[in-house]
Tab-separated table of C-alpha atoms and ligand atoms in Angstrom:
chain	number	residue	atom	x	y	z
N	1	UNK	CA	101.231	100.751	90.197
N	2	UNK	CA	98.401	103.267	90.223
N	3	UNK	CA	96.677	102.351	93.469
N	4	UNK	CA	97.830	100.986	96.786
N	5	UNK	CA	98.335	97.238	96.702
N	6	UNK	CA	99.406	94.877	99.448
N	7	UNK	CA	102.379	95.566	101.707
N	8	UNK	CA	104.424	92.907	99.904
N	9	UNK	CA	103.733	94.600	96.589
N	10	UNK	CA	104.929	97.878	98.109
N	11	UNK	CA	108.182	96.382	99.356
N	12	UNK	CA	108.751	94.727	95.955
N	13	UNK	CA	108.004	98.053	94.265
N	14	UNK	CA	110.614	99.854	96.404
N	15	UNK	CA	113.234	97.122	95.898
N	16	UNK	CA	112.695	97.150	92.145
N	17	UNK	CA	112.938	100.958	92.047
N	18	UNK	CA	116.257	100.788	93.919
N	19	UNK	CA	117.635	97.977	91.742
N	20	UNK	CA	116.696	99.872	88.555
N	21	UNK	CA	118.249	103.050	89.916
N	22	UNK	CA	114.969	104.971	89.894
N	23	UNK	CA	115.766	105.860	93.498
N	24	UNK	CA	119.140	107.434	94.102
N	25	UNK	CA	121.098	107.303	97.299
N	26	UNK	CA	122.682	110.425	98.734
N	27	UNK	CA	124.872	110.506	101.812
N	28	UNK	CA	123.536	112.476	104.776
N	29	UNK	CA	126.704	114.608	104.733
N	30	UNK	CA	125.527	116.367	101.550
N	31	UNK	CA	122.729	118.070	103.485
N	32	UNK	CA	123.272	121.044	105.752
N	33	UNK	CA	121.170	123.103	108.199
N	34	UNK	CA	118.955	120.129	109.013
N	35	UNK	CA	116.077	121.342	111.199
N	36	UNK	CA	113.018	119.430	112.344
N	37	UNK	CA	109.765	120.937	111.007
N	38	UNK	CA	107.180	118.335	111.967
N	39	UNK	CA	106.250	114.802	112.857
N	40	UNK	CA	103.568	112.371	111.770
N	41	UNK	CA	102.495	108.848	112.505
N	42	UNK	CA	105.335	107.275	110.532
N	43	UNK	CA	108.263	109.532	111.315
N	44	UNK	CA	109.692	113.013	111.390
N	45	UNK	CA	110.144	115.701	108.736
N	46	UNK	CA	113.156	117.995	108.463
N	47	UNK	CA	114.083	120.868	106.230
N	48	UNK	CA	117.635	120.999	104.917
N	49	UNK	CA	119.811	122.619	102.304
N	50	UNK	CA	121.371	120.569	99.534
N	51	UNK	CA	125.139	121.045	99.811
N	52	UNK	CA	125.651	124.809	100.087
N	53	UNK	CA	122.678	125.899	97.990
N	54	UNK	CA	119.942	128.224	99.273
N	55	UNK	CA	117.266	125.727	98.188
N	56	UNK	CA	115.382	123.980	100.975
N	57	UNK	CA	114.419	120.337	100.662
N	58	UNK	CA	112.077	118.281	102.808
N	59	UNK	CA	113.666	115.183	104.308
N	60	UNK	CA	111.489	112.493	105.823
N	61	UNK	CA	112.730	109.963	108.310
N	62	UNK	CA	110.788	106.890	109.346
N	63	UNK	CA	110.617	105.239	112.743
N	64	UNK	CA	110.610	101.749	111.193
N	65	UNK	CA	110.903	100.414	107.683
N	66	UNK	CA	108.099	97.883	108.086
N	67	UNK	CA	105.265	96.879	105.790
N	68	UNK	CA	102.978	99.728	106.845
N	69	UNK	CA	105.738	102.266	106.274
N	70	UNK	CA	106.567	100.790	102.869
N	71	UNK	CA	102.913	101.201	101.904
N	72	UNK	CA	102.947	104.808	103.115
N	73	UNK	CA	106.117	105.562	101.117
N	74	UNK	CA	104.661	104.116	97.925
N	75	UNK	CA	101.405	106.071	98.364
N	76	UNK	CA	103.308	109.285	98.943
N	77	UNK	CA	105.647	108.767	95.967
N	78	UNK	CA	102.648	108.111	93.697
N	79	UNK	CA	100.749	111.190	94.937
N	80	UNK	CA	103.714	113.596	94.714
N	81	UNK	CA	104.784	112.161	91.364
N	82	UNK	CA	101.330	112.671	89.862
N	83	UNK	CA	101.085	116.229	91.231
N	84	UNK	CA	104.478	117.173	89.789
N	85	UNK	CA	103.674	115.554	86.453
N	86	UNK	CA	100.422	117.517	86.283
N	87	UNK	CA	102.519	120.659	86.811
N	88	UNK	CA	104.683	119.474	83.888
N	89	UNK	CA	107.877	118.959	85.845
N	90	UNK	CA	110.072	116.695	83.743
N	91	UNK	CA	112.072	115.291	86.601
N	92	UNK	CA	110.854	114.390	90.020
N	93	UNK	CA	113.074	114.536	93.054
N	94	UNK	CA	111.917	112.926	96.248
N	95	UNK	CA	114.101	112.315	99.229
N	96	UNK	CA	113.477	109.881	102.022
N	97	UNK	CA	115.965	108.708	104.528
N	98	UNK	CA	115.741	106.095	107.189
N	99	UNK	CA	116.958	106.207	110.757
E	1	ATP	N1	107.232	119.274	102.461
E	1	ATP	C1	107.008	119.764	103.690
E	1	ATP	N2	107.302	121.044	103.962
E	1	ATP	C2	107.108	121.556	105.200
E	1	ATP	N3	106.595	120.871	106.231
E	1	ATP	C3	106.263	119.595	106.014
E	1	ATP	C4	106.456	118.965	104.740
E	1	ATP	N4	106.036	117.683	104.829
E	1	ATP	C5	105.606	117.524	106.089
E	1	ATP	N5	105.741	118.661	106.802
E	1	ATP	C6	105.398	118.870	108.220
E	1	ATP	O1	105.660	117.665	108.924
E	1	ATP	C7	104.449	117.160	109.502
E	1	ATP	C8	104.440	115.654	109.411
E	1	ATP	O2	104.322	115.282	108.060
E	1	ATP	P1	104.095	113.774	107.634
E	1	ATP	O3	103.884	113.759	106.175
E	1	ATP	O4	105.197	112.946	108.206
E	1	ATP	O5	102.836	113.319	108.453
E	1	ATP	P2	101.294	113.646	108.231
E	1	ATP	O6	100.926	113.296	106.828
E	1	ATP	O7	101.053	115.063	108.703
E	1	ATP	O8	100.654	112.660	109.258
E	1	ATP	P3	100.504	111.059	109.137
E	1	ATP	O9	101.716	110.506	108.453
E	1	ATP	O10	100.420	110.628	110.552
E	1	ATP	O11	99.236	110.861	108.342
E	1	ATP	C9	103.327	117.850	108.734
E	1	ATP	O12	102.174	117.960	109.518
E	1	ATP	C10	103.929	119.195	108.416
E	1	ATP	O13	103.818	120.054	109.536
């Protein structure tokens, strides 16, 4: 998928990514020092440490996992993935969690 398709396509895309293990699931308990840093139309953004490391990660939560949100997630994954690839990162780590 290179451009945004319909909402159904987005939900299928997410479900396929999960079933093929492209998306990994991490328990909330592995994150520490979770602090809210912002909010947008679809949810809230937090910064957190992974386990006990010094490295900050951005965690996004979504108000609802509906069609519009699925489309937003897919767009964001595609944009961040292409930016990181252009910077020659070999692996891409994105974290979303749902409340
Ligand atoms: N990786 C990040 N690091 C630090 N702060 C962030 C990060 N991502 C988002 N934020 C903060 O959280 C806010 C909300 O981000 P989010 O991506 O949810 O919404 P948005 O893109 O700003 O707005 P909308 O989703 O309504 O178009 C941002 O305005 C920013 O202040």
